[in-house]
Amino acid sequence: AAPATGEAARLAAVQALGSLLAPPLQELCREAQAHFGVDHVSINLVGAEEVVQQACAGDYCGVPAVRRDASLCAQVIIDDDTRTSTWGVLVAADLSADARWVDMKTHNGFFAGVAIKYANGGSKALAVGTLCLYSEQQRDFFGADDCKKLQEYGEKVTDMLASPLPSLGKHPDHSLHSLDDRVRALMKCAAFNMRPVDPGQMDKIAGTMRVVVVSQGELVAAAGGRGGGLWF
């Protein structure tokens, strides 16, 4: 059979990646949040119908999958190669005043995002997802140097995807020692199971968890009726 092209090839690459719950991605989100001083940073995979958060730092971690047509992050992969003046970064300094998002009035504040790419065994890396920044307050300025730095963070994620990501179970150093990591893992499992998530309750549960080392390839949560399971 002929190899898939276009969107079909991109979706095949997304499917090949599966779930990306891995400490290096989480650490990168935290680093980017500190560098840019934003409320939220997320790494996401853009599927056919949904955008699913894979790693995050900030105020909106553990959210369920978002419809692709309602996601700002999903817009980042559209024509990203044409945004040469901003290093491929999509920027909205003030979403409430940006005509491009007139159909997404639920969004306010500042947004910036860059595509992350994966070759899936082929010669061309495809935009499988995004690295996104968000703050509730708009920004007066996000210049070329900022865009270049975000693009560099995106390239770090792309480089990580090109090599096998360390799983939480490969080594004790990748166990859930951090309370933040335990909360994130619990909220992500709850989101994939489509259960209501109470952050306060998650904090209490995480505080009582013992250090967990999960065997590589162990299924820990079923993905609410779509796709495969959430694997560590």
PDB file of C-alpha atoms in Angstrom:
ATOM      1  CA  ALA A   1       0.000   0.000   0.000  1.00  0.00           C
ATOM      2  CA  ALA A   2       1.113   3.534  -0.698  1.00  0.00           C
ATOM      3  CA  PRO A   3       2.254   5.525   2.355  1.00  0.00           C
ATOM      4  CA  ALA A   4      -0.298   7.914   3.871  1.00  0.00           C
ATOM      5  CA  THR A   5       0.100  11.572   2.981  1.00  0.00           C
ATOM      6  CA  GLY A   6      -1.133  14.896   4.323  1.00  0.00           C
ATOM      7  CA  GLU A   7      -3.504  14.762   7.281  1.00  0.00           C
ATOM      8  CA  ALA A   8      -3.687  10.960   7.142  1.00  0.00           C
ATOM      9  CA  ALA A   9       0.081  10.732   7.593  1.00  0.00           C
ATOM     10  CA  ARG A  10      -0.015  13.285  10.398  1.00  0.00           C
ATOM     11  CA  LEU A  11      -2.715  11.350  12.255  1.00  0.00           C
ATOM     12  CA  ALA A  12      -0.787   8.115  11.781  1.00  0.00           C
ATOM     13  CA  ALA A  13       2.201   9.786  13.445  1.00  0.00           C
ATOM     14  CA  VAL A  14       0.002  10.956  16.345  1.00  0.00           C
ATOM     15  CA  GLN A  15      -1.324   7.427  16.789  1.00  0.00           C
ATOM     16  CA  ALA A  16       2.185   5.982  16.688  1.00  0.00           C
ATOM     17  CA  LEU A  17       3.269   8.234  19.544  1.00  0.00           C
ATOM     18  CA  GLY A  18       0.453   7.152  21.870  1.00  0.00           C
ATOM     19  CA  SER A  19       0.441   8.828  25.309  1.00  0.00           C
ATOM     20  CA  LEU A  20       3.519  10.850  26.243  1.00  0.00           C
ATOM     21  CA  LEU A  21       3.312  10.952  30.039  1.00  0.00           C
ATOM     22  CA  ALA A  22       7.031  11.271  30.815  1.00  0.00           C
ATOM     23  CA  PRO A  23       9.045  13.300  33.343  1.00  0.00           C
ATOM     24  CA  PRO A  24      11.277  15.158  30.808  1.00  0.00           C
ATOM     25  CA  LEU A  25       8.215  16.712  29.124  1.00  0.00           C
ATOM     26  CA  GLN A  26       6.819  17.781  32.475  1.00  0.00           C
ATOM     27  CA  GLU A  27      10.139  19.318  33.455  1.00  0.00           C
ATOM     28  CA  LEU A  28      10.300  21.216  30.174  1.00  0.00           C
ATOM     29  CA  CYS A  29       6.814  22.668  30.793  1.00  0.00           C
ATOM     30  CA  ARG A  30       7.896  23.910  34.206  1.00  0.00           C
ATOM     31  CA  GLU A  31      11.059  25.428  32.755  1.00  0.00           C
ATOM     32  CA  ALA A  32       9.105  27.218  30.018  1.00  0.00           C
ATOM     33  CA  GLN A  33       6.530  28.500  32.505  1.00  0.00           C
ATOM     34  CA  ALA A  34       9.280  30.003  34.654  1.00  0.00           C
ATOM     35  CA  HIS A  35      11.080  31.497  31.652  1.00  0.00           C
ATOM     36  CA  PHE A  36       8.031  33.177  30.091  1.00  0.00           C
ATOM     37  CA  GLY A  37       6.220  33.959  33.346  1.00  0.00           C
ATOM     38  CA  VAL A  38       2.857  32.632  32.133  1.00  0.00           C
ATOM     39  CA  ASP A  39      -0.082  31.025  33.936  1.00  0.00           C
ATOM     40  CA  HIS A  40      -0.019  27.798  31.975  1.00  0.00           C
ATOM     41  CA  VAL A  41       2.198  25.777  29.631  1.00  0.00           C
ATOM     42  CA  SER A  42       1.064  22.589  27.925  1.00  0.00           C
ATOM     43  CA  ILE A  43       2.332  19.990  25.486  1.00  0.00           C
ATOM     44  CA  ASN A  44      -0.539  18.571  23.441  1.00  0.00           C
ATOM     45  CA  LEU A  45      -1.214  16.040  20.719  1.00  0.00           C
ATOM     46  CA  VAL A  46      -3.695  17.100  18.041  1.00  0.00           C
ATOM     47  CA  GLY A  47      -5.866  14.199  16.926  1.00  0.00           C
ATOM     48  CA  ALA A  48      -8.589  14.013  14.301  1.00  0.00           C
ATOM     49  CA  GLU A  49     -11.280  15.398  16.605  1.00  0.00           C
ATOM     50  CA  GLU A  50      -9.623  16.188  19.920  1.00  0.00           C
ATOM     51  CA  VAL A  51      -6.599  17.876  21.435  1.00  0.00           C
ATOM     52  CA  VAL A  52      -5.224  15.923  24.392  1.00  0.00           C
ATOM     53  CA  GLN A  53      -2.871  17.430  26.941  1.00  0.00           C
ATOM     54  CA  GLN A  54       0.224  15.294  27.493  1.00  0.00           C
ATOM     55  CA  ALA A  55       2.251  17.392  29.944  1.00  0.00           C
ATOM     56  CA  CYS A  56       1.637  20.706  31.633  1.00  0.00           C
ATOM     57  CA  ALA A  57       2.603  23.257  34.253  1.00  0.00           C
ATOM     58  CA  GLY A  58       0.287  25.813  35.762  1.00  0.00           C
ATOM     59  CA  ASP A  59      -3.394  26.423  36.338  1.00  0.00           C
ATOM     60  CA  TYR A  60      -5.128  24.120  33.856  1.00  0.00           C
ATOM     61  CA  CYS A  61      -3.424  20.752  34.227  1.00  0.00           C
ATOM     62  CA  GLY A  62      -5.498  17.595  34.060  1.00  0.00           C
ATOM     63  CA  VAL A  63      -8.245  18.978  31.825  1.00  0.00           C
ATOM     64  CA  PRO A  64     -10.140  16.456  29.684  1.00  0.00           C
ATOM     65  CA  ALA A  65      -9.584  16.321  25.948  1.00  0.00           C
ATOM     66  CA  VAL A  66     -10.776  19.454  24.130  1.00  0.00           C
ATOM     67  CA  ARG A  67     -12.624  19.423  20.819  1.00  0.00           C
ATOM     68  CA  ARG A  68     -10.192  20.270  18.067  1.00  0.00           C
ATOM     69  CA  ASP A  69     -12.471  22.931  16.563  1.00  0.00           C
ATOM     70  CA  ALA A  70     -12.657  24.688  19.956  1.00  0.00           C
ATOM     71  CA  SER A  71      -8.941  24.539  20.751  1.00  0.00           C
ATOM     72  CA  LEU A  72      -6.521  27.395  20.237  1.00  0.00           C
ATOM     73  CA  CYS A  73      -3.637  24.932  20.378  1.00  0.00           C
ATOM     74  CA  ALA A  74      -5.051  23.091  17.356  1.00  0.00           C
ATOM     75  CA  GLN A  75      -4.730  26.280  15.302  1.00  0.00           C
ATOM     76  CA  VAL A  76      -0.968  26.296  15.799  1.00  0.00           C
ATOM     77  CA  ILE A  77      -0.306  23.386  13.417  1.00  0.00           C
ATOM     78  CA  ILE A  78      -2.163  25.101  10.530  1.00  0.00           C
ATOM     79  CA  ASP A  79       0.323  26.649   8.078  1.00  0.00           C
ATOM     80  CA  ASP A  80       2.997  26.810  10.773  1.00  0.00           C
ATOM     81  CA  ASP A  81       5.741  26.744   8.120  1.00  0.00           C
ATOM     82  CA  THR A  82       4.492  30.047   6.685  1.00  0.00           C
ATOM     83  CA  ARG A  83       4.989  32.050   9.910  1.00  0.00           C
ATOM     84  CA  THR A  84       8.651  32.777   9.204  1.00  0.00           C
ATOM     85  CA  SER A  85       8.689  36.213  10.872  1.00  0.00           C
ATOM     86  CA  THR A  86       7.733  34.655  14.212  1.00  0.00           C
ATOM     87  CA  TRP A  87       9.835  31.461  13.940  1.00  0.00           C
ATOM     88  CA  GLY A  88       6.682  29.437  13.293  1.00  0.00           C
ATOM     89  CA  VAL A  89       5.022  30.684  16.496  1.00  0.00           C
ATOM     90  CA  LEU A  90       1.352  31.667  16.540  1.00  0.00           C
ATOM     91  CA  VAL A  91       0.901  34.680  18.846  1.00  0.00           C
ATOM     92  CA  ALA A  92      -2.182  36.454  20.172  1.00  0.00           C
ATOM     93  CA  ALA A  93      -1.201  39.176  22.628  1.00  0.00           C
ATOM     94  CA  ASP A  94      -4.855  39.892  23.471  1.00  0.00           C
ATOM     95  CA  LEU A  95      -7.305  37.174  22.480  1.00  0.00           C
ATOM     96  CA  SER A  96     -10.382  39.264  23.276  1.00  0.00           C
ATOM     97  CA  ALA A  97      -9.329  41.884  20.714  1.00  0.00           C
ATOM     98  CA  ASP A  98      -7.952  39.529  18.056  1.00  0.00           C
ATOM     99  CA  ALA A  99     -10.251  39.181  15.038  1.00  0.00           C
ATOM    100  CA  ARG A 100      -8.806  35.762  14.208  1.00  0.00           C
ATOM    101  CA  TRP A 101     -10.535  34.270  17.229  1.00  0.00           C
ATOM    102  CA  VAL A 102     -13.939  35.916  16.849  1.00  0.00           C
ATOM    103  CA  ASP A 103     -15.589  32.473  16.983  1.00  0.00           C
ATOM    104  CA  MET A 104     -13.763  31.592  20.204  1.00  0.00           C
ATOM    105  CA  LYS A 105     -14.986  34.300  22.537  1.00  0.00           C
ATOM    106  CA  THR A 106     -14.582  32.045  25.566  1.00  0.00           C
ATOM    107  CA  HIS A 107     -10.834  32.698  25.277  1.00  0.00           C
ATOM    108  CA  ASN A 108      -9.292  35.831  26.770  1.00  0.00           C
ATOM    109  CA  GLY A 109      -5.788  36.906  27.655  1.00  0.00           C
ATOM    110  CA  PHE A 110      -2.478  35.992  26.030  1.00  0.00           C
ATOM    111  CA  PHE A 111      -1.671  32.941  23.913  1.00  0.00           C
ATOM    112  CA  ALA A 112       1.365  31.684  22.007  1.00  0.00           C
ATOM    113  CA  GLY A 113       2.053  28.277  20.546  1.00  0.00           C
ATOM    114  CA  VAL A 114       4.526  26.398  18.378  1.00  0.00           C
ATOM    115  CA  ALA A 115       4.205  23.052  16.602  1.00  0.00           C
ATOM    116  CA  ILE A 116       6.034  19.958  17.807  1.00  0.00           C
ATOM    117  CA  LYS A 117       6.960  17.403  15.166  1.00  0.00           C
ATOM    118  CA  TYR A 118       7.547  13.690  14.726  1.00  0.00           C
ATOM    119  CA  ALA A 119       8.820  11.811  11.667  1.00  0.00           C
ATOM    120  CA  ASN A 120       7.209   8.410  12.470  1.00  0.00           C
ATOM    121  CA  GLY A 121       9.909   6.559  10.587  1.00  0.00           C
ATOM    122  CA  GLY A 122       9.615   8.776   7.520  1.00  0.00           C
ATOM    123  CA  SER A 123      11.956  11.402   6.161  1.00  0.00           C
ATOM    124  CA  LYS A 124       9.711  14.374   6.958  1.00  0.00           C
ATOM    125  CA  ALA A 125       8.767  15.411  10.478  1.00  0.00           C
ATOM    126  CA  LEU A 126       5.051  16.176  10.749  1.00  0.00           C
ATOM    127  CA  ALA A 127       3.272  18.546  13.134  1.00  0.00           C
ATOM    128  CA  VAL A 128       1.726  16.121  15.611  1.00  0.00           C
ATOM    129  CA  GLY A 129       1.043  18.558  18.401  1.00  0.00           C
ATOM    130  CA  THR A 130       1.846  21.816  20.098  1.00  0.00           C
ATOM    131  CA  LEU A 131       3.690  23.533  22.899  1.00  0.00           C
ATOM    132  CA  CYS A 132       1.410  26.318  24.115  1.00  0.00           C
ATOM    133  CA  LEU A 133       1.629  29.245  26.530  1.00  0.00           C
ATOM    134  CA  TYR A 134      -1.416  30.910  28.081  1.00  0.00           C
ATOM    135  CA  SER A 135      -2.091  33.668  30.606  1.00  0.00           C
ATOM    136  CA  GLU A 136      -5.371  35.233  31.665  1.00  0.00           C
ATOM    137  CA  GLN A 137      -3.850  38.698  31.293  1.00  0.00           C
ATOM    138  CA  GLN A 138      -2.977  39.972  27.827  1.00  0.00           C
ATOM    139  CA  ARG A 139       0.595  40.974  27.060  1.00  0.00           C
ATOM    140  CA  ASP A 140       1.745  44.221  25.564  1.00  0.00           C
ATOM    141  CA  PHE A 141       4.702  42.602  23.866  1.00  0.00           C
ATOM    142  CA  PHE A 142       5.908  39.163  22.760  1.00  0.00           C
ATOM    143  CA  GLY A 143       8.664  39.889  20.301  1.00  0.00           C
ATOM    144  CA  ALA A 144      10.934  38.038  17.903  1.00  0.00           C
ATOM    145  CA  ASP A 145      13.359  36.987  20.633  1.00  0.00           C
ATOM    146  CA  ASP A 146      10.476  35.526  22.657  1.00  0.00           C
ATOM    147  CA  CYS A 147       9.198  33.679  19.589  1.00  0.00           C
ATOM    148  CA  LYS A 148      12.649  32.287  18.863  1.00  0.00           C
ATOM    149  CA  LYS A 149      12.958  31.065  22.451  1.00  0.00           C
ATOM    150  CA  LEU A 150       9.555  29.352  22.286  1.00  0.00           C
ATOM    151  CA  GLN A 151      10.572  27.786  18.973  1.00  0.00           C
ATOM    152  CA  GLU A 152      13.709  26.456  20.668  1.00  0.00           C
ATOM    153  CA  TYR A 153      11.582  24.904  23.414  1.00  0.00           C
ATOM    154  CA  GLY A 154       9.431  23.327  20.700  1.00  0.00           C
ATOM    155  CA  GLU A 155      12.528  21.902  19.050  1.00  0.00           C
ATOM    156  CA  LYS A 156      13.548  20.364  22.381  1.00  0.00           C
ATOM    157  CA  VAL A 157      10.216  18.521  22.491  1.00  0.00           C
ATOM    158  CA  THR A 158      10.631  17.468  18.855  1.00  0.00           C
ATOM    159  CA  ASP A 159      14.111  16.112  19.682  1.00  0.00           C
ATOM    160  CA  MET A 160      12.680  14.213  22.658  1.00  0.00           C
ATOM    161  CA  LEU A 161      10.059  12.589  20.454  1.00  0.00           C
ATOM    162  CA  ALA A 162      12.765  11.439  18.037  1.00  0.00           C
ATOM    163  CA  SER A 163      14.262   9.279  20.813  1.00  0.00           C
ATOM    164  CA  PRO A 164      12.449   6.862  23.134  1.00  0.00           C
ATOM    165  CA  LEU A 165      11.115   8.847  26.086  1.00  0.00           C
ATOM    166  CA  PRO A 166      11.998   7.377  29.477  1.00  0.00           C
ATOM    167  CA  SER A 167       8.927   5.827  31.018  1.00  0.00           C
ATOM    168  CA  LEU A 168       7.972   6.314  34.643  1.00  0.00           C
ATOM    169  CA  GLY A 169       8.770   2.652  35.200  1.00  0.00           C
ATOM    170  CA  LYS A 170      12.183   2.295  33.588  1.00  0.00           C
ATOM    171  CA  HIS A 171      14.151   3.519  36.570  1.00  0.00           C
ATOM    172  CA  PRO A 172      13.375   4.487  40.170  1.00  0.00           C
ATOM    173  CA  ASP A 173      14.413   8.054  39.340  1.00  0.00           C
ATOM    174  CA  HIS A 174      11.299   8.222  37.143  1.00  0.00           C
ATOM    175  CA  SER A 175       8.877   7.200  39.886  1.00  0.00           C
ATOM    176  CA  LEU A 176       6.215   9.538  41.240  1.00  0.00           C
ATOM    177  CA  HIS A 177       8.250  11.013  44.096  1.00  0.00           C
ATOM    178  CA  SER A 178       6.980  14.562  43.503  1.00  0.00           C
ATOM    179  CA  LEU A 179       3.568  15.476  44.919  1.00  0.00           C
ATOM    180  CA  ASP A 180       2.951  17.608  41.816  1.00  0.00           C
ATOM    181  CA  ASP A 181       3.671  14.618  39.565  1.00  0.00           C
ATOM    182  CA  ARG A 182       1.317  12.420  41.589  1.00  0.00           C
ATOM    183  CA  VAL A 183      -1.491  14.992  41.324  1.00  0.00           C
ATOM    184  CA  ARG A 184      -0.864  15.354  37.580  1.00  0.00           C
ATOM    185  CA  ALA A 185      -0.948  11.591  37.027  1.00  0.00           C
ATOM    186  CA  LEU A 186      -4.143  11.196  39.050  1.00  0.00           C
ATOM    187  CA  MET A 187      -5.893  14.058  37.259  1.00  0.00           C
ATOM    188  CA  LYS A 188      -4.847  12.758  33.862  1.00  0.00           C
ATOM    189  CA  CYS A 189      -6.171   9.289  34.657  1.00  0.00           C
ATOM    190  CA  ALA A 190      -9.441  10.818  35.844  1.00  0.00           C
ATOM    191  CA  ALA A 191      -9.688  12.959  32.718  1.00  0.00           C
ATOM    192  CA  PHE A 192      -9.183   9.971  30.420  1.00  0.00           C
ATOM    193  CA  ASN A 193     -11.892   8.134  32.315  1.00  0.00           C
ATOM    194  CA  MET A 194     -14.213  11.131  31.855  1.00  0.00           C
ATOM    195  CA  ARG A 195     -14.794  11.446  35.598  1.00  0.00           C
ATOM    196  CA  PRO A 196     -15.303  14.789  37.369  1.00  0.00           C
ATOM    197  CA  VAL A 197     -11.997  16.043  38.743  1.00  0.00           C
ATOM    198  CA  ASP A 198     -11.846  17.765  42.146  1.00  0.00           C
ATOM    199  CA  PRO A 199      -8.334  19.272  42.470  1.00  0.00           C
ATOM    200  CA  GLY A 200      -8.629  19.494  46.258  1.00  0.00           C
ATOM    201  CA  GLN A 201      -9.496  15.818  46.546  1.00  0.00           C
ATOM    202  CA  MET A 202      -6.668  14.937  44.174  1.00  0.00           C
ATOM    203  CA  ASP A 203      -4.226  16.783  46.467  1.00  0.00           C
ATOM    204  CA  LYS A 204      -5.429  14.734  49.450  1.00  0.00           C
ATOM    205  CA  ILE A 205      -5.161  11.437  47.572  1.00  0.00           C
ATOM    206  CA  ALA A 206      -1.716  12.299  46.203  1.00  0.00           C
ATOM    207  CA  GLY A 207      -0.505  13.196  49.682  1.00  0.00           C
ATOM    208  CA  THR A 208      -1.266   9.686  50.932  1.00  0.00           C
ATOM    209  CA  MET A 209       0.209   7.825  47.942  1.00  0.00           C
ATOM    210  CA  ARG A 210       3.345   5.812  48.425  1.00  0.00           C
ATOM    211  CA  VAL A 211       6.190   6.254  45.955  1.00  0.00           C
ATOM    212  CA  VAL A 212       5.088   4.469  42.798  1.00  0.00           C
ATOM    213  CA  VAL A 213       7.238   2.716  40.227  1.00  0.00           C
ATOM    214  CA  VAL A 214       5.065   1.476  37.378  1.00  0.00           C
ATOM    215  CA  SER A 215       6.317  -1.266  35.091  1.00  0.00           C
ATOM    216  CA  GLN A 216       6.878  -0.102  31.538  1.00  0.00           C
ATOM    217  CA  GLY A 217       3.872  -0.923  29.378  1.00  0.00           C
ATOM    218  CA  GLU A 218       1.381  -1.288  32.222  1.00  0.00           C
ATOM    219  CA  LEU A 219      -2.140  -0.039  31.482  1.00  0.00           C
ATOM    220  CA  VAL A 220      -3.233   2.338  34.228  1.00  0.00           C
ATOM    221  CA  ALA A 221      -6.351   3.964  32.767  1.00  0.00           C
ATOM    222  CA  ALA A 222      -8.767   3.306  29.928  1.00  0.00           C
ATOM    223  CA  ALA A 223      -9.271   6.243  27.574  1.00  0.00           C
ATOM    224  CA  GLY A 224     -12.975   7.084  27.833  1.00  0.00           C
ATOM    225  CA  GLY A 225     -14.148   5.184  24.797  1.00  0.00           C
ATOM    226  CA  ARG A 226     -11.703   6.714  22.284  1.00  0.00           C
ATOM    227  CA  GLY A 227      -8.337   5.476  21.239  1.00  0.00           C
ATOM    228  CA  GLY A 228      -6.201   3.159  23.304  1.00  0.00           C
ATOM    229  CA  GLY A 229      -5.449   3.181  26.997  1.00  0.00           C
ATOM    230  CA  LEU A 230      -3.219   5.517  28.935  1.00  0.00           C
ATOM    231  CA  TRP A 231       0.048   3.630  29.241  1.00  0.00           C
ATOM    232  CA  PHE A 232       3.031   4.239  31.522  1.00  0.00           C
TER     233      PHE A 232
END
